[in-house]
Amino acid sequence: MCKDVVHEFFDFGRHPLSQAFLSAEDAAVPGREYRYRLAIGVCESCRMVQLLEEIPRERKFHRGYPYHSSGSTVMHRHFTEIGRRFLGTELSGDDPLLVEIGSNDGVTLRTVAEAGVRQLGFEPTGTGGAGRMHRAFFDAGSAREVRAAEGPADVIYSANTVCDIADIAEVFAGADALLTADGVLVFEDPYWGEIIERTSFDQIYDEHFYFFTASSVATTAARFGFELVDVERLPVHGGQLRYWLARSGRRAPAPAVAEVLAEEEARGLTSAETLKSFAATLLGIGDDLVALLRKLSAEGHSIVGYGATAKSSTVLNYCGIGPDLLPFICDTTPAKHGTVTPGSHIPVREAAAFRSPYPDYALLLAWNHAEEIQANEEEFRAAGGKWILYVPEVRIV
Ligand code: SAM
Ligand code: TMP
């Protein structure tokens, strides 16, 4: 983006696409899976943390994309809340319009649609469900088309998607084409500050191209005529920031912006020492996890995985965990059932498989939904079952 040098600080090796679940038959064919080099670096000048290799967007987001946002009740509530908040603030004027980038199954659009407010979600996979979906990638061209057809948008909102868009200039060009003069671009994505804090290295996978900080977002926005005017911490998905951006000079920045920028500076989130220590801790977690699984397995304990997340692709493939250590992973997503995980080839089974019978140990791969899952699975604990966690360190609870 700024054409400066990106310094690599960790190489996970060659990985498959994180959501490319496949049949056991396809998995048996050598070389069938697409692989890329999963490595991460930081830009010398804008300090944007990013992947080294870019995957063409159509390879990741297509008709077969299995992820459904509504799968978690916590996330359902989260998206309903932001929808309501927009309705009470940015969308309270005359015939407002909300546009969402990466609307997936329409979990946020639903709230806005039910209030009778105009909304449109850009969603290339065609997943859809609630609200109006425009089956396209958001970029300058598609944003201009929507502007011509619908008029300007008061809000462009996006969750867990802007960080996926390597050509971020397109996001800002699209926002420039589509937003009203005083409109806001609001997006929330995994926060590099949290990834450092917890060494949550499995947030690093093909879809997450950028690992934002308030600082790198502010610097990037300024290049494209936008300004960071507010920032919020979100507890979801392992810790995120929500960025509020307006055209430069149109809104007074909230005090939170200066506060978070100062805190980031003090923490040295992208300094050479921080990145070196992150890499060293990561290596230790990988070794500890494999050692624990081997030990429990050798002792004759049963272990299964819980949540065939995109994140788990990094941990399973990086640590070399396969069906020998983890015979299956249970997951609530119907499209993943009957498949095997990309690269690691662990069968994915329906959620009910967890209960019949309960295993001795469950590796919580969906640790970002820990509270919700542990509350739903109280009987597992009551039956003597134990959770294995690996963020921020390997432990049994
Ligand atoms: N926003 C939802 C959430 O937070 O649960 C879905 C997040 S999912 C990780 C990313 C979504 O963004 C996918 O549904 C994907 O198809 C979509 N997407 C990826 N690139 C996009 C782009 N350039 N424009 C619009 N949607 C995109
Ligand atoms: P995510 O980390 O990208 O949100 O993916 C979460 C995955 O975990 C998704 O495949 C659904 C699965 N899941 C369960 O199997 N059970 C649950 O209770 C929750 C919340 C998620």
XYZ file of C-alpha atoms and ligand atoms in Angstrom:
445
model
C 0.000 0.000 0.000
C 2.670 2.511 0.921
C 5.226 0.628 -1.217
C 7.780 0.376 1.574
C 9.613 -2.747 2.714
C 7.704 -5.377 4.733
C 9.942 -7.092 7.293
C 8.951 -10.704 7.858
C 8.901 -11.841 11.486
C 7.302 -15.298 11.359
C 6.913 -18.015 8.743
C 4.341 -20.767 9.507
C 5.263 -22.736 6.395
C 2.974 -23.739 3.523
C -0.685 -23.837 4.556
C -3.993 -24.710 2.901
C -6.842 -22.171 2.811
C -8.393 -22.044 6.269
C -11.989 -22.646 5.188
C -11.258 -25.113 2.361
C -12.917 -28.095 4.081
C -12.854 -31.067 1.708
C -14.101 -34.616 1.323
C -12.008 -37.490 2.688
C -11.692 -38.778 -0.917
C -10.226 -35.484 -2.149
C -7.943 -35.325 0.871
C -6.495 -38.710 -0.153
C -5.325 -37.311 -3.512
C -1.772 -35.966 -3.046
C -1.326 -32.363 -4.148
C -5.085 -31.713 -4.451
C -5.089 -28.900 -1.907
C -4.015 -25.383 -2.791
C -1.248 -24.159 -0.516
C 0.429 -20.838 0.074
C 3.185 -19.548 2.319
C 1.674 -18.255 5.554
C 4.154 -15.647 6.739
C 3.676 -12.342 8.523
C 5.605 -9.096 8.517
C 5.442 -5.427 9.350
C 5.841 -2.441 7.060
C 8.924 -0.346 7.669
C 7.099 2.965 7.432
C 3.347 2.656 8.110
C 3.879 -0.199 10.652
C 0.974 -2.153 9.186
C 1.254 -5.812 10.215
C 0.343 -7.978 7.239
C 0.698 -11.289 5.445
C 3.497 -11.689 2.959
C 1.486 -13.608 0.394
C -1.858 -12.479 -0.992
C -4.459 -15.087 -2.007
C -6.774 -14.086 -4.879
C -10.074 -13.088 -3.244
C -12.175 -15.438 -5.417
C -10.246 -18.407 -4.047
C -11.345 -17.602 -0.502
C -14.835 -16.184 -0.939
C -17.071 -18.146 -3.292
C -20.363 -20.047 -3.364
C -18.947 -22.848 -1.187
C -17.773 -20.518 1.622
C -19.047 -22.354 4.703
C -19.014 -19.678 7.422
C -22.304 -18.376 8.816
C -22.177 -15.378 11.178
C -25.351 -16.309 13.061
C -23.794 -19.525 14.412
C -23.026 -17.848 17.740
C -25.721 -16.313 19.971
C -23.152 -13.876 21.388
C -22.333 -12.632 17.888
C -26.029 -12.500 17.030
C -26.566 -10.177 19.987
C -23.465 -8.161 19.113
C -24.654 -7.482 15.553
C -28.211 -6.716 16.672
C -26.809 -4.133 19.097
C -24.717 -2.303 16.496
C -27.704 -2.338 14.118
C -29.895 -0.730 16.815
C -27.218 1.790 17.650
C -26.946 2.921 14.032
C -30.742 3.214 13.889
C -30.704 5.579 16.883
C -27.817 7.723 15.596
C -26.418 7.718 12.059
C -29.595 6.320 10.510
C -32.093 8.661 12.156
C -32.268 11.219 9.303
C -34.441 11.320 6.212
C -34.574 7.997 4.287
C -31.112 6.838 5.385
C -29.090 4.001 3.852
C -26.745 1.526 5.537
C -24.319 -0.445 3.401
C -22.469 -3.413 4.809
C -19.266 -4.956 3.464
C -19.283 -8.734 4.024
C -22.881 -9.079 5.231
C -22.687 -12.882 5.153
C -26.033 -14.292 6.358
C -27.492 -10.840 6.969
C -27.333 -10.935 10.762
C -26.765 -7.147 11.015
C -28.925 -6.180 8.033
C -31.895 -7.923 9.641
C -32.188 -5.409 12.500
C -32.023 -2.447 10.116
C -34.422 -4.055 7.622
C -36.943 -4.859 10.337
C -36.951 -1.166 11.316
C -37.971 -0.359 7.714
C -34.656 1.392 6.982
C -32.903 0.930 3.631
C -29.907 -1.392 3.752
C -27.726 -3.315 1.330
C -24.987 -5.850 1.979
C -22.094 -6.556 -0.395
C -21.554 -10.313 -0.134
C -19.649 -12.159 -2.896
C -20.474 -15.668 -1.670
C -24.218 -15.185 -2.125
C -24.739 -16.562 1.398
C -27.543 -14.144 2.275
C -30.503 -14.770 4.526
C -31.863 -11.531 5.932
C -31.802 -8.078 4.341
C -30.886 -7.072 0.783
C -27.763 -8.673 -0.595
C -25.693 -7.408 -3.508
C -23.672 -10.358 -4.678
C -20.371 -8.594 -5.336
C -17.044 -7.756 -3.792
C -16.974 -4.242 -2.411
C -14.484 -2.131 -4.374
C -14.399 1.236 -6.102
C -16.294 -0.040 -9.159
C -19.086 -1.890 -7.362
C -19.466 0.995 -4.868
C -19.946 3.464 -7.732
C -22.617 1.228 -9.255
C -24.520 1.084 -5.971
C -24.187 4.835 -5.513
C -25.719 5.362 -8.957
C -28.612 3.009 -8.204
C -29.304 3.792 -4.541
C -27.843 7.224 -3.823
C -25.320 7.904 -1.063
C -24.964 5.858 2.120
C -24.959 7.345 5.616
C -23.063 4.416 7.079
C -20.751 1.820 5.625
C -20.298 -0.892 8.231
C -18.106 -3.960 8.142
C -17.124 -6.682 10.612
C -14.289 -9.143 10.116
C -13.956 -8.247 6.462
C -11.900 -5.068 5.885
C -8.850 -6.876 7.287
C -9.430 -9.514 4.572
C -9.166 -6.999 1.722
C -5.509 -6.771 0.691
C -6.179 -3.928 -1.725
C -7.370 -1.603 1.027
C -7.157 1.385 -1.324
C -10.300 -0.056 -2.935
C -12.143 0.095 0.397
C -11.389 3.793 0.793
C -12.078 4.590 -2.876
C -15.396 2.750 -2.550
C -16.241 4.594 0.670
C -15.366 7.890 -0.989
C -17.673 7.085 -3.900
C -20.565 5.890 -1.765
C -20.677 7.859 1.497
C -22.525 11.137 2.054
C -20.267 14.111 2.892
C -20.739 13.468 6.622
C -21.133 9.703 6.443
C -19.097 7.218 8.469
C -17.110 4.145 7.587
C -17.168 1.844 10.627
C -15.248 -1.405 10.743
C -14.173 -3.898 13.388
C -11.458 -6.488 13.087
C -9.073 -8.525 15.266
C -6.727 -6.160 17.121
C -2.986 -6.653 16.866
C -2.694 -5.334 20.435
C -4.784 -8.300 21.665
C -2.961 -10.811 19.490
C 0.304 -9.647 21.058
C -1.213 -9.641 24.549
C -2.511 -13.229 24.292
C -0.114 -14.619 21.680
C -3.257 -15.650 19.811
C -1.196 -16.679 16.800
C -4.077 -18.635 15.273
C -5.668 -15.296 14.313
C -3.039 -15.398 11.574
C -4.490 -17.181 8.549
C -5.241 -16.545 4.890
C -8.381 -14.434 5.411
C -6.793 -12.021 7.864
C -4.470 -10.138 5.555
C -4.043 -7.092 7.823
C -3.668 -6.994 11.602
C -4.749 -3.484 12.415
C -3.755 -1.126 15.174
C -5.423 2.254 15.705
C -2.156 3.745 14.575
C -1.879 1.834 11.290
C -5.571 2.463 10.538
C -5.184 6.206 11.214
C -2.099 6.389 8.979
C -3.783 4.445 6.199
C -7.029 6.418 6.400
C -5.128 9.708 6.136
C -3.553 8.565 2.845
C -7.033 8.289 1.390
C -8.634 11.461 2.782
C -10.253 9.841 5.827
C -9.674 10.392 9.526
C -9.998 8.101 12.542
C -12.642 9.880 14.659
C -13.443 7.251 17.259
C -12.265 3.854 18.392
C -13.921 1.267 20.656
C -12.666 -1.915 22.255
C -14.800 -4.978 21.620
C -14.595 -8.199 23.633
C -15.741 -10.464 20.766
C -13.603 -12.868 18.706
C -10.681 -12.648 21.108
C -10.513 -8.842 21.270
C -11.148 -6.376 18.509
C -11.163 -2.648 17.844
C -14.021 -0.888 16.103
C -12.811 2.068 14.027
C -15.036 5.033 13.137
C -13.751 6.972 10.119
C -15.078 10.144 8.532
C -13.823 12.292 5.684
C -10.867 14.302 7.008
C -11.948 17.374 8.975
C -15.686 16.543 8.992
C -15.976 15.273 12.588
C -14.087 16.108 15.759
C -12.125 13.040 16.934
C -13.299 11.561 20.242
C -10.775 11.530 23.122
C -10.526 7.723 22.804
C -8.495 8.113 19.594
C -5.607 9.972 21.239
C -5.818 7.650 24.249
C -5.513 4.447 22.233
C -2.772 5.916 20.008
C -0.755 6.910 23.087
C -1.231 3.492 24.654
C -0.088 1.749 21.475
C 2.991 3.939 21.306
C 3.839 3.129 24.924
C 3.344 -0.614 24.366
C 5.508 -0.663 21.246
C 3.070 -2.998 19.503
C 5.164 -3.347 16.376
C 8.656 -2.792 17.763
C 11.365 -5.320 16.869
C 11.541 -6.533 20.506
C 7.766 -7.075 20.721
C 7.707 -9.056 17.480
C 10.716 -11.152 18.492
C 9.143 -12.005 21.834
C 5.798 -12.827 20.129
C 7.596 -15.296 17.825
C 9.448 -16.928 20.737
C 6.257 -17.337 22.826
C 4.428 -18.734 19.808
C 7.085 -21.417 19.300
C 6.728 -22.403 22.963
C 2.922 -22.668 22.775
C 3.128 -24.903 19.700
C 5.605 -27.254 21.417
C 3.600 -27.327 24.665
C 0.343 -28.116 22.900
C 1.736 -31.020 20.902
C 3.519 -32.391 23.989
C 0.306 -32.259 26.035
C -1.808 -33.952 23.351
C 0.810 -36.692 22.891
C 1.033 -37.266 26.636
C -2.750 -37.464 27.155
C -3.100 -39.704 24.132
C -0.307 -42.029 25.339
C -2.080 -42.257 28.696
C -5.135 -43.570 26.854
C -7.359 -40.504 27.258
C -9.886 -39.613 24.599
C -9.541 -36.107 23.123
C -11.710 -34.344 20.553
C -11.614 -30.876 19.014
C -14.396 -28.352 19.602
C -15.095 -25.856 16.784
C -13.676 -26.301 13.284
C -12.775 -22.614 13.102
C -10.744 -20.925 10.406
C -8.224 -20.157 13.160
C -7.805 -23.843 13.926
C -6.325 -24.349 10.466
C -3.251 -22.416 11.580
C -2.795 -24.210 14.873
C -3.475 -27.707 13.485
C -1.302 -27.328 10.409
C 1.484 -25.429 12.114
C 1.663 -27.929 15.000
C 1.178 -30.965 12.733
C -1.909 -32.151 14.660
C -3.857 -34.745 12.660
C -6.490 -37.464 13.259
C -3.949 -39.547 15.220
C -4.023 -36.969 18.023
C -7.510 -35.563 17.428
C -9.877 -38.176 15.913
C -12.583 -35.613 15.113
C -13.743 -32.047 15.641
C -17.373 -31.249 16.386
C -18.931 -28.098 14.969
C -22.414 -26.617 14.576
C -21.963 -25.550 10.917
C -23.917 -27.904 8.627
C -21.689 -27.174 5.592
C -18.638 -28.489 7.481
C -20.206 -31.801 8.549
C -18.891 -34.883 6.770
C -15.806 -33.007 5.561
C -12.239 -33.104 6.796
C -10.256 -30.079 7.912
C -7.962 -28.433 5.350
C -4.413 -29.793 5.459
C -4.768 -31.630 8.777
C -7.576 -33.903 7.455
C -9.441 -34.314 10.742
C -13.093 -35.347 10.246
C -15.677 -32.709 11.208
C -18.797 -34.068 12.858
C -22.054 -32.554 14.038
C -22.268 -31.003 17.506
C -24.155 -34.009 18.910
C -21.088 -36.219 18.338
C -19.501 -34.445 21.289
C -21.993 -36.021 23.662
C -21.983 -39.601 22.554
C -19.995 -40.329 24.614
C -18.245 -37.296 26.109
C -14.455 -37.399 25.625
C -12.047 -37.039 28.548
C -10.615 -33.850 27.054
C -11.822 -31.303 24.511
C -9.388 -29.025 22.686
C -11.259 -25.730 22.504
C -10.351 -24.557 19.018
C -13.235 -22.021 19.102
C -11.668 -20.341 22.169
C -13.064 -16.995 21.024
C -16.524 -18.368 21.902
C -15.319 -19.936 25.168
C -17.925 -18.429 27.481
C -20.840 -19.379 25.268
C -19.549 -22.896 24.605
C -18.570 -23.663 28.185
C -21.989 -22.468 29.386
C -23.717 -24.693 26.805
C -21.540 -27.666 27.693
C -21.803 -27.640 31.481
C -22.732 -31.328 31.431
C -19.360 -32.154 29.882
C -17.619 -30.638 32.916
C -20.108 -32.268 35.261
C -19.292 -35.633 33.657
C -15.600 -35.069 34.500
C -14.550 -33.667 31.102
C -11.804 -31.060 30.861
C -11.066 -28.294 28.380
C -7.659 -27.805 26.822
C -6.892 -24.180 25.983
C -3.813 -22.810 24.206
C -4.444 -19.049 24.345
C -2.734 -17.273 26.061
C -0.885 -20.440 27.141
C -1.463 -24.189 27.068
C -3.544 -25.241 30.066
C -6.231 -27.618 31.201
C -9.330 -26.151 32.881
N -19.354 -9.836 8.716
C -19.574 -11.215 9.074
C -19.168 -11.471 10.502
O -18.455 -10.678 11.084
O -19.562 -12.531 11.029
C -18.846 -12.169 8.140
C -17.368 -12.208 8.319
S -16.585 -13.360 7.246
C -15.111 -13.674 8.092
C -16.058 -12.330 5.904
C -17.170 -12.089 4.919
O -16.797 -11.028 4.041
C -17.458 -13.287 4.067
O -18.840 -13.547 4.069
C -16.907 -12.884 2.699
O -17.591 -13.486 1.635
C -17.073 -11.394 2.712
N -16.119 -10.622 1.872
C -14.811 -10.862 1.674
N -14.274 -9.914 0.882
C -15.265 -9.048 0.583
C -15.339 -7.852 -0.192
N -14.288 -7.351 -0.839
N -16.544 -7.233 -0.276
C -17.635 -7.724 0.371
N -17.607 -8.838 1.114
C -16.442 -9.496 1.217
P -15.397 -18.325 14.204
O -14.316 -18.423 15.217
O -14.878 -17.929 12.879
O -16.578 -17.519 14.698
O -15.936 -19.814 13.969
C -16.586 -20.473 14.996
C -16.760 -21.928 14.610
O -17.114 -22.646 15.788
C -17.861 -22.165 13.605
O -17.448 -23.182 12.704
C -19.037 -22.640 14.445
C -18.359 -23.312 15.618
N -19.124 -23.224 16.861
C -19.569 -24.412 17.446
O -19.319 -25.497 16.926
N -20.290 -24.336 18.599
C -20.602 -23.142 19.189
O -21.271 -23.113 20.228
C -20.104 -21.919 18.596
C -20.390 -20.588 19.217
C -19.374 -22.021 17.424
